[in-house]
Amino acid sequence: MPETKQLTLPITGMYCANCVSTIERNLKKVGGVQSAAVNLASERAVVEFDPGQANLADMVARIERAGYGVATGLAEIPLKRLGDDNDARRLEKALRSLEGALDVQVSLASESVRVKYVPTVLRQAEIRRAISRAGFDAFNVGGPSEDVEAQARLREISSQRRLLILGLLFSVPLFLLSMAGDLNLLPPPFYRMVPMPGMATAPAQWVIALMWALATPVQFVVGWQYYVGAFKALRNGSANMDVLIAMGSSVAYFYSVVVALGLVSGPVYFETAAVIITLIRLGKYFEARAKGRTSEAIKKLMGLRARTARVERGGVEIEVPVDEVRIGEIVVVRPGESFAADGVVVDGRSTVDESMLTGESLPVSKAPGDKVIGATVNKLGLLKFEATKVGAETALAQIIKLVEDAQGSKAPIQRLADQIAAYFVPIVLGIAVLTFAAWYFLVPPASGGHELTRALINMVAVLVIACPCAMGLATPTAVMVGTGRAAQLGILFRNSEALEQAGRVGTVVLDKTGTITQGQPTVTDIVLPATVSLDGGAEPAGASSYSRIQDNLLRLAASVERGSEHPLGEAIWSEANARGLTLEQPFGFIADAGNGVEAEIDGQRIAVGNDRMMRSRGFQLNGFEGETSRLRSEAKTAMFVAIDGKVEGIIAVADAVKEGSTQAIEALYAMGLKVALLTGDNQQTAAAIAAEVGIDQVLAEVLPEGKSREIKRLQQAAKASPRAGMVAMVGDGINDAPALAQADVGIALGTGTDVAIAAADVTLISGDLRGVVKAISLSRLTLRAIRQNLFWAFFYNVILIPAATLGLLNPMLAAAAMAFSSVFVVSNSLRLRRAGATA
């Protein structure tokens, strides 16, 4: 199998769905390219290719030949230790070998290097590291922003704004002049009487010349981009939005020129041509601004990254750019500062705001040995941590990449729009020709006006009303906003297909351990007899003494368990520490495998174990049999505590239900979903947990290899019922991996640093089961937005194109409707930015 690589290229100059298909088709013509997927909303192309046959330069050349561009950055870096021409050639060769470098120029005279590069493939930090590996030093002079794509988009918006202003300066007076004449608001010098059917007056010749002069800059300066785009599209054997706009405005403009020259009698339509171009330019300007907001979420994540870091080198604390932090270095973080990398705390205590990663607002306590995540914020004390992951390996960098990959992928629902868009413009051109022919040859002149004028204007209306832009933007804009908003909420969708499928889930299957429950045993109950006896005395277990006696029983049991490594013993030991109890050193420790432990504490023989251990030693259960049955029915393990041969109480240990699990399951039912519990635990324990959280379907005693079979069985049952929906599996992503892979949507609960490498379709960073509710709700909202967008895009064309063919639509109104159809689609998608708290 040949090696396959993937590159993401930032594209410039795209305006409609036909641009997408044109670029994809041209990229696939490059030898070795196996697939190419272009996203209109993010303006990126994801290319998979064989590096032995294709390279970046070939792809860029092919894109440019098709009439589009690739956003590039220019790094100008001053150098040290550049001695002679041999050094310059050696450095140039080293930098040219970097993937993503398009051009390298090393200047010996100025001791600097200029590198033209693709920012989605190569970063300035990597260029600096390559310079260092080649034996040279690069001055750190700050340099331009790394966000080359954002700069390219801003330049595009700025260009659109300048052309729009120019168009308005000429089109507004031209339109007012034309309307004033139509309404007879101007005195006779401006207009003359004409013996023309359907017209009482016509503009004076000098007025026509003025209108011509006003329309020409709009046609060939403001609208020049459409001519260039149309030429390149036709050269590539396709037709796009530029073809429709160029043809529509040109018909109106050049027909008016013929009239102005006296070759044909009739009205002029200079204002129609100019207003068409200006209105479309206005729509494209608003669309470009709105599209810029679709990626705000990912920009906010990128903005969280620290710019510099304080590291300890040679016993001295120095400040370096964050890209120069090395694995194993000690990094100092003061209160209010962001962590420059992922790592482990080695000194200090503080709380850390991890809301940017998990979506949870409460700060998390950190002490030596705890993990910290890059870009989270230190709140209180000074911390020192050892860097374990830097640069592209950090959790934030992987999350950003995961979100970008999801935003760049194509959802299945988009395929229909892409297929229609591929044939849309040729069909519209055919309809426009038929419209002209029908109005010119078939409609009687008595119905009004000149045959040629009517036919041309109605044809222009058809050309400018039809545009595939709204269809092309309907899905990717909603996907971009939806996945970005999800990332802000701590939900990572692996691709847009997962985002789409999550909204179609009808059954949610939940693992128990680590998903509904905390995944580790904790003390839930400390049960004492009605009359307790400790330290040789007896007293009623009243409210005032109960807590003290419980703590003492726990202290004795935990002191024995100090020598145990059993999970149940650790739970007892942890609870005693949490209560601040002082533990004693055990003597004569004995472990009875599978039953319990015993040791001497404060001169007393303490035994902690199950009922088998108590009976084997001849200890009486002291009336606790009923409590044992109750606890087991609640999925709790009863640990008896005996003092000098007499059972004095029970410490119940269980894997407690996570905070929020019950609310999450209630919300899933409220959404109309079916919920099932899938676990390897025994039926009694599983039923007890299910009853506690409100699940009505339990699949218990299922081994890991059997979980995927259970998911498959549920999927088959769902297929038998058309309205059942898809099956989602929620687990910890390790033991549940086969079931996660089998499910239509696998949802893994993660813990920050491992989220980006999870194999599931959806990863919940915080590990809170309520994230499942948010993920499915957000997916539903995104699907609804996509359907609304597609409905608008198709309905708009289905209704207005026939209206234009029937002569019911003025070309200027058609241009306005076409221009703002895309703005509506993008704006509708942007509403998803407010989803979340209720999702």
Short mmCIF file of C-alpha atoms in Angstrom, two decimals, residues 31-392:
data_model
loop_
_atom_site.label_atom_id
_atom_site.label_comp_id
_atom_site.label_asym_id
_atom_site.label_seq_id
_atom_site.Cartn_x
_atom_site.Cartn_y
_atom_site.Cartn_z
CA GLY A 31 -1.24 12.67 -10.38
CA GLY A 32 -1.22 10.89 -7.02
CA VAL A 33 -4.16 12.82 -5.52
CA GLN A 34 -6.62 10.28 -4.17
CA SER A 35 -9.31 12.58 -2.81
CA ALA A 36 -10.06 16.28 -2.46
CA ALA A 37 -12.80 17.83 -0.32
CA VAL A 38 -13.39 21.59 -0.48
CA ASN A 39 -15.45 23.47 2.11
CA LEU A 40 -17.06 26.70 0.94
CA ALA A 41 -17.66 28.07 4.43
CA SER A 42 -14.16 27.52 5.82
CA GLU A 43 -12.59 28.09 2.36
CA ARG A 44 -10.25 25.14 2.81
CA ALA A 45 -9.36 22.11 0.73
CA VAL A 46 -8.42 18.82 2.39
CA VAL A 47 -6.32 16.70 0.01
CA GLU A 48 -5.20 13.10 0.43
CA PHE A 49 -2.36 12.11 -1.89
CA ASP A 50 0.58 9.82 -2.51
CA PRO A 51 3.71 11.90 -1.70
CA GLY A 52 5.70 9.81 -4.15
CA GLN A 53 3.61 11.14 -7.04
CA ALA A 54 2.23 14.52 -5.99
CA ASN A 55 3.59 17.50 -4.08
CA LEU A 56 2.33 20.78 -2.69
CA ALA A 57 3.70 22.89 -5.55
CA ASP A 58 1.74 20.84 -8.11
CA MET A 59 -1.49 21.33 -6.13
CA VAL A 60 -0.99 25.07 -5.69
CA ALA A 61 -0.24 25.45 -9.40
CA ARG A 62 -3.37 23.54 -10.32
CA ILE A 63 -5.54 25.64 -8.01
CA GLU A 64 -4.11 28.87 -9.45
CA ARG A 65 -4.61 27.60 -13.01
CA ALA A 66 -8.27 27.02 -12.17
CA GLY A 67 -8.56 30.71 -11.27
CA TYR A 68 -8.28 30.57 -7.49
CA GLY A 69 -5.50 31.19 -5.01
CA VAL A 70 -3.87 29.71 -1.93
CA ALA A 71 -3.41 31.99 1.09
CA THR A 72 0.30 32.16 1.86
CA GLY A 73 2.45 33.69 4.57
CA LEU A 74 5.78 35.45 4.22
CA ALA A 75 8.31 35.01 7.02
CA GLU A 76 11.21 37.50 6.99
CA ILE A 77 13.75 36.35 9.56
CA PRO A 78 17.10 38.07 10.38
CA LEU A 79 19.94 35.59 10.89
CA LYS A 80 23.13 35.24 12.87
CA ARG A 81 26.26 33.30 11.90
CA LEU A 82 25.60 33.43 8.16
CA GLY A 83 29.20 33.42 6.95
CA ASP A 84 29.45 32.97 3.17
CA ASP A 85 27.66 31.90 0.05
CA ASN A 86 28.03 28.23 0.95
CA ASP A 87 26.14 28.87 4.20
CA ALA A 88 23.40 30.63 2.25
CA ARG A 89 23.01 27.72 -0.20
CA ARG A 90 23.04 25.15 2.61
CA LEU A 91 20.34 27.01 4.55
CA GLU A 92 18.24 27.53 1.43
CA LYS A 93 18.41 23.81 0.66
CA ALA A 94 17.40 22.93 4.24
CA LEU A 95 14.40 25.29 4.18
CA ARG A 96 13.24 24.22 0.72
CA SER A 97 12.98 20.66 2.02
CA LEU A 98 10.31 21.75 4.51
CA GLU A 99 6.82 20.68 3.49
CA GLY A 100 4.77 23.82 3.07
CA ALA A 101 7.65 26.05 1.91
CA LEU A 102 6.85 27.40 -1.56
CA ASP A 103 9.80 29.73 -2.05
CA VAL A 104 13.00 30.47 -0.10
CA GLN A 105 15.37 33.39 -0.59
CA VAL A 106 18.49 33.76 1.56
CA SER A 107 20.24 37.14 1.41
CA LEU A 108 23.90 37.12 2.40
CA ALA A 109 24.11 40.91 2.22
CA SER A 110 21.28 41.57 4.70
CA GLU A 111 21.81 38.32 6.59
CA SER A 112 18.15 37.37 6.42
CA VAL A 113 15.86 34.80 4.88
CA ARG A 114 12.44 35.19 3.26
CA VAL A 115 10.20 32.13 3.21
CA LYS A 116 6.89 32.01 1.39
CA TYR A 117 4.83 29.24 2.99
CA VAL A 118 1.36 27.74 3.34
CA PRO A 119 0.26 28.48 6.93
CA THR A 120 -1.93 25.38 7.30
CA VAL A 121 1.05 23.17 6.47
CA LEU A 122 4.05 25.03 7.89
CA ARG A 123 4.40 27.39 10.86
CA GLN A 124 7.02 30.06 11.54
CA ALA A 125 8.11 28.17 14.66
CA GLU A 126 8.98 25.17 12.47
CA ILE A 127 10.93 27.42 10.11
CA ARG A 128 12.94 28.75 13.05
CA ARG A 129 13.63 25.24 14.31
CA ALA A 130 14.85 24.23 10.84
CA ILE A 131 17.19 27.24 10.82
CA SER A 132 18.53 26.15 14.20
CA ARG A 133 19.03 22.55 13.03
CA ALA A 134 21.01 23.86 10.06
CA GLY A 135 23.43 25.54 12.48
CA PHE A 136 22.21 29.14 12.34
CA ASP A 137 20.46 31.45 14.81
CA ALA A 138 17.30 33.40 14.03
CA PHE A 139 16.61 36.75 15.65
CA ASN A 140 13.25 36.89 17.39
CA VAL A 141 11.88 40.24 16.22
CA GLY A 142 8.23 39.57 16.83
CA GLY A 143 7.31 39.32 13.18
CA PRO A 144 3.85 39.37 11.62
CA SER A 145 0.91 37.45 12.96
CA GLU A 146 0.86 33.74 12.24
CA ASP A 147 -2.81 33.92 11.36
CA VAL A 148 -2.19 34.34 7.65
CA GLU A 149 -5.60 32.98 6.74
CA ALA A 150 -7.35 35.59 8.87
CA GLN A 151 -5.25 38.31 7.26
CA ALA A 152 -6.20 37.04 3.80
CA ARG A 153 -9.88 37.04 4.70
CA LEU A 154 -9.61 40.56 6.15
CA ARG A 155 -7.93 41.74 2.94
CA GLU A 156 -10.78 40.19 0.98
CA ILE A 157 -13.40 41.94 3.12
CA SER A 158 -11.50 45.22 2.77
CA SER A 159 -11.37 44.81 -1.01
CA GLN A 160 -15.09 44.02 -1.12
CA ARG A 161 -15.79 47.15 0.95
CA ARG A 162 -13.73 49.42 -1.36
CA LEU A 163 -15.44 48.06 -4.48
CA LEU A 164 -18.84 48.38 -2.81
CA ILE A 165 -18.22 52.03 -1.96
CA LEU A 166 -17.09 52.70 -5.53
CA GLY A 167 -20.18 50.94 -6.87
CA LEU A 168 -22.48 52.97 -4.64
CA LEU A 169 -20.84 56.26 -5.63
CA PHE A 170 -21.77 55.63 -9.26
CA SER A 171 -24.89 53.46 -9.01
CA VAL A 172 -26.93 55.62 -6.61
CA PRO A 173 -26.93 58.79 -8.76
CA LEU A 174 -27.44 56.63 -11.87
CA PHE A 175 -30.46 54.91 -10.30
CA LEU A 176 -31.92 58.22 -9.04
CA LEU A 177 -31.49 59.78 -12.49
CA SER A 178 -33.28 56.87 -14.12
CA MET A 179 -36.13 56.82 -11.57
CA ALA A 180 -36.62 60.57 -11.83
CA GLY A 181 -37.05 60.22 -15.56
CA ASP A 182 -39.48 57.30 -15.21
CA LEU A 183 -41.59 59.38 -12.81
CA ASN A 184 -41.33 62.58 -14.94
CA LEU A 185 -39.70 64.47 -12.08
CA LEU A 186 -37.11 66.22 -14.26
CA PRO A 187 -37.67 69.24 -16.57
CA PRO A 188 -37.75 68.92 -20.39
CA PRO A 189 -34.00 69.58 -20.99
CA PHE A 190 -33.37 66.19 -19.41
CA TYR A 191 -35.98 64.35 -21.44
CA ARG A 192 -37.56 64.57 -24.88
CA MET A 193 -40.86 63.50 -26.33
CA VAL A 194 -40.63 60.38 -28.54
CA PRO A 195 -43.13 58.67 -30.81
CA MET A 196 -42.34 55.23 -29.41
CA PRO A 197 -44.98 52.60 -28.52
CA GLY A 198 -45.31 52.27 -24.78
CA MET A 199 -43.11 55.36 -24.10
CA ALA A 200 -44.14 59.00 -23.84
CA THR A 201 -40.65 60.39 -23.19
CA ALA A 202 -37.03 59.27 -23.45
CA PRO A 203 -33.85 60.66 -21.92
CA ALA A 204 -32.04 63.39 -23.80
CA GLN A 205 -28.91 62.25 -25.62
CA TRP A 206 -26.59 63.96 -23.14
CA VAL A 207 -28.44 62.27 -20.25
CA ILE A 208 -27.92 58.89 -21.92
CA ALA A 209 -24.22 59.72 -22.29
CA LEU A 210 -24.04 60.64 -18.57
CA MET A 211 -25.72 57.39 -17.61
CA TRP A 212 -23.27 55.50 -19.83
CA ALA A 213 -20.37 57.26 -18.14
CA LEU A 214 -21.69 56.44 -14.66
CA ALA A 215 -22.37 52.76 -15.51
CA THR A 216 -19.02 51.99 -17.16
CA PRO A 217 -16.79 52.12 -14.01
CA VAL A 218 -19.27 49.90 -12.20
CA GLN A 219 -19.36 47.42 -15.07
CA PHE A 220 -15.62 47.11 -15.65
CA VAL A 221 -14.04 48.07 -12.29
CA VAL A 222 -16.51 46.96 -9.64
CA GLY A 223 -17.62 44.01 -11.78
CA TRP A 224 -14.27 43.09 -13.32
CA GLN A 225 -13.82 40.21 -10.86
CA TYR A 226 -16.92 38.54 -12.30
CA TYR A 227 -15.54 38.72 -15.84
CA VAL A 228 -12.25 37.20 -14.75
CA GLY A 229 -14.01 34.51 -12.76
CA ALA A 230 -16.36 33.70 -15.64
CA PHE A 231 -13.45 33.41 -18.10
CA LYS A 232 -11.52 31.07 -15.84
CA ALA A 233 -14.59 28.96 -15.10
CA LEU A 234 -15.41 28.57 -18.80
CA ARG A 235 -11.75 27.82 -19.55
CA ASN A 236 -11.99 24.97 -17.06
CA GLY A 237 -15.12 23.63 -18.69
CA SER A 238 -17.56 24.72 -15.99
CA ALA A 239 -19.99 27.54 -15.29
CA ASN A 240 -20.34 29.31 -11.95
CA MET A 241 -21.97 32.29 -10.33
CA ASP A 242 -19.54 34.63 -12.07
CA VAL A 243 -20.85 33.44 -15.46
CA LEU A 244 -24.43 34.26 -14.50
CA ILE A 245 -23.59 37.71 -13.13
CA ALA A 246 -21.26 38.60 -15.99
CA MET A 247 -23.81 37.51 -18.60
CA GLY A 248 -26.78 39.15 -16.90
CA SER A 249 -25.16 42.53 -16.32
CA SER A 250 -23.40 42.48 -19.71
CA VAL A 251 -26.66 41.89 -21.58
CA ALA A 252 -28.23 44.93 -19.90
CA TYR A 253 -25.08 47.07 -20.33
CA PHE A 254 -24.21 46.27 -23.95
CA TYR A 255 -27.84 46.42 -25.09
CA SER A 256 -27.94 49.94 -23.61
CA VAL A 257 -24.74 50.81 -25.45
CA VAL A 258 -26.32 49.74 -28.74
CA VAL A 259 -29.36 51.91 -27.94
CA ALA A 260 -27.12 54.84 -26.95
CA LEU A 261 -25.32 54.62 -30.28
CA GLY A 262 -28.63 54.84 -32.11
CA LEU A 263 -28.39 51.39 -33.66
CA VAL A 264 -31.58 50.19 -31.99
CA SER A 265 -34.52 52.16 -30.67
CA GLY A 266 -35.72 51.56 -27.13
CA PRO A 267 -34.99 52.40 -23.49
CA VAL A 268 -31.53 52.10 -21.95
CA TYR A 269 -30.83 49.85 -18.94
CA PHE A 270 -27.50 51.21 -17.72
CA GLU A 271 -28.94 51.57 -14.21
CA THR A 272 -30.07 47.92 -14.28
CA ALA A 273 -26.56 46.66 -15.12
CA ALA A 274 -24.91 48.90 -12.50
CA VAL A 275 -27.40 48.18 -9.72
CA ILE A 276 -27.18 44.42 -10.35
CA ILE A 277 -23.42 44.45 -9.83
CA THR A 278 -23.57 46.81 -6.84
CA LEU A 279 -26.31 44.88 -5.06
CA ILE A 280 -24.48 41.59 -5.56
CA ARG A 281 -21.29 43.24 -4.30
CA LEU A 282 -23.24 44.46 -1.25
CA GLY A 283 -24.51 40.95 -0.59
CA LYS A 284 -21.03 39.46 -0.97
CA TYR A 285 -19.61 42.00 1.46
CA PHE A 286 -22.21 41.11 4.10
CA GLU A 287 -21.69 37.42 3.36
CA ALA A 288 -17.92 37.70 3.77
CA ARG A 289 -18.36 39.45 7.12
CA ALA A 290 -20.89 36.88 8.30
CA LYS A 291 -18.70 33.96 7.15
CA GLY A 292 -15.88 35.41 9.21
CA ARG A 293 -18.01 34.97 12.32
CA THR A 294 -18.68 31.26 11.64
CA SER A 295 -15.17 30.40 12.84
CA GLU A 296 -15.19 32.66 15.92
CA ALA A 297 -15.23 29.68 18.30
CA ILE A 298 -12.04 28.17 16.88
CA LYS A 299 -10.40 31.61 16.85
CA LYS A 300 -11.21 32.00 20.55
CA LEU A 301 -9.58 28.64 21.26
CA MET A 302 -6.49 29.71 19.31
CA GLY A 303 -6.41 33.01 21.18
CA LEU A 304 -6.16 31.18 24.50
CA ARG A 305 -2.64 29.97 23.78
CA ALA A 306 0.11 31.65 25.78
CA ARG A 307 2.58 33.72 23.76
CA THR A 308 5.55 33.43 26.12
CA ALA A 309 6.66 31.21 28.99
CA ARG A 310 9.03 31.52 31.96
CA VAL A 311 11.37 28.53 32.07
CA GLU A 312 14.20 27.61 34.40
CA ARG A 313 17.45 27.14 32.51
CA GLY A 314 20.78 26.87 34.24
CA GLY A 315 19.21 27.86 37.54
CA VAL A 316 17.94 31.13 36.03
CA GLU A 317 14.35 31.98 35.20
CA ILE A 318 14.10 33.39 31.65
CA GLU A 319 11.20 34.33 29.37
CA VAL A 320 11.06 32.62 25.97
CA PRO A 321 8.49 32.35 23.14
CA VAL A 322 6.07 29.52 23.84
CA ASP A 323 7.29 27.59 20.78
CA GLU A 324 10.74 27.34 22.35
CA VAL A 325 9.58 25.48 25.47
CA ARG A 326 11.12 21.99 25.50
CA ILE A 327 9.80 18.77 26.99
CA GLY A 328 11.18 18.21 30.49
CA GLU A 329 11.76 21.90 31.25
CA ILE A 330 10.42 23.46 34.43
CA VAL A 331 7.95 26.25 33.64
CA VAL A 332 6.89 28.89 36.18
CA VAL A 333 3.31 30.14 36.09
CA ARG A 334 2.19 33.09 38.20
CA PRO A 335 -1.42 33.84 39.21
CA GLY A 336 -3.48 35.07 36.27
CA GLU A 337 -1.16 33.57 33.66
CA SER A 338 -1.88 30.76 31.20
CA PHE A 339 0.00 27.48 31.11
CA ALA A 340 2.30 27.39 28.10
CA ALA A 341 2.21 23.59 27.71
CA ASP A 342 0.74 20.41 29.15
CA GLY A 343 2.61 19.06 32.17
CA VAL A 344 2.72 17.88 35.77
CA VAL A 345 2.90 20.18 38.81
CA VAL A 346 6.21 19.80 40.69
CA ASP A 347 5.89 22.66 43.17
CA GLY A 348 3.17 24.90 44.59
CA ARG A 349 -0.58 24.75 45.15
CA SER A 350 -3.29 26.67 43.35
CA THR A 351 -6.64 26.45 41.59
CA VAL A 352 -6.89 26.42 37.82
CA ASP A 353 -9.67 27.64 35.53
CA GLU A 354 -10.17 24.82 32.99
CA SER A 355 -13.48 26.11 31.62
CA MET A 356 -11.94 26.78 28.21
CA LEU A 357 -11.38 23.03 27.86
CA THR A 358 -14.16 21.35 29.82
CA GLY A 359 -16.91 23.95 29.77
CA GLU A 360 -17.10 23.65 33.58
CA SER A 361 -16.94 26.98 35.41
CA LEU A 362 -15.65 25.78 38.81
CA PRO A 363 -11.85 26.07 39.31
CA VAL A 364 -9.91 22.83 39.89
CA SER A 365 -7.39 22.46 42.74
CA LYS A 366 -3.83 21.60 41.73
CA ALA A 367 -0.96 20.24 43.85
CA PRO A 368 2.32 18.46 43.13
CA GLY A 369 1.67 15.41 40.95
CA ASP A 370 -1.48 16.83 39.33
CA LYS A 371 -1.71 17.29 35.58
CA VAL A 372 -2.14 20.74 34.05
CA ILE A 373 -3.27 21.55 30.54
CA GLY A 374 -1.86 24.23 28.26
CA ALA A 375 -3.90 27.46 27.88
CA THR A 376 -5.83 26.92 31.14
CA VAL A 377 -5.44 29.79 33.62
CA ASN A 378 -3.70 29.71 37.01
CA LYS A 379 -5.95 31.49 39.51
CA LEU A 380 -4.28 31.82 42.93
CA GLY A 381 -0.78 30.64 43.85
CA LEU A 382 2.50 30.31 41.96
CA LEU A 383 2.99 26.92 40.30
CA LYS A 384 5.96 25.18 38.77
CA PHE A 385 5.32 22.34 36.35
CA GLU A 386 7.36 20.03 34.18
CA ALA A 387 6.40 20.28 30.50
CA THR A 388 5.33 16.89 29.11
CA LYS A 389 3.67 17.98 25.86
CA VAL A 390 4.51 21.08 23.83
CA GLY A 391 3.48 22.65 20.53
CA ALA A 392 1.23 20.52 18.35
#
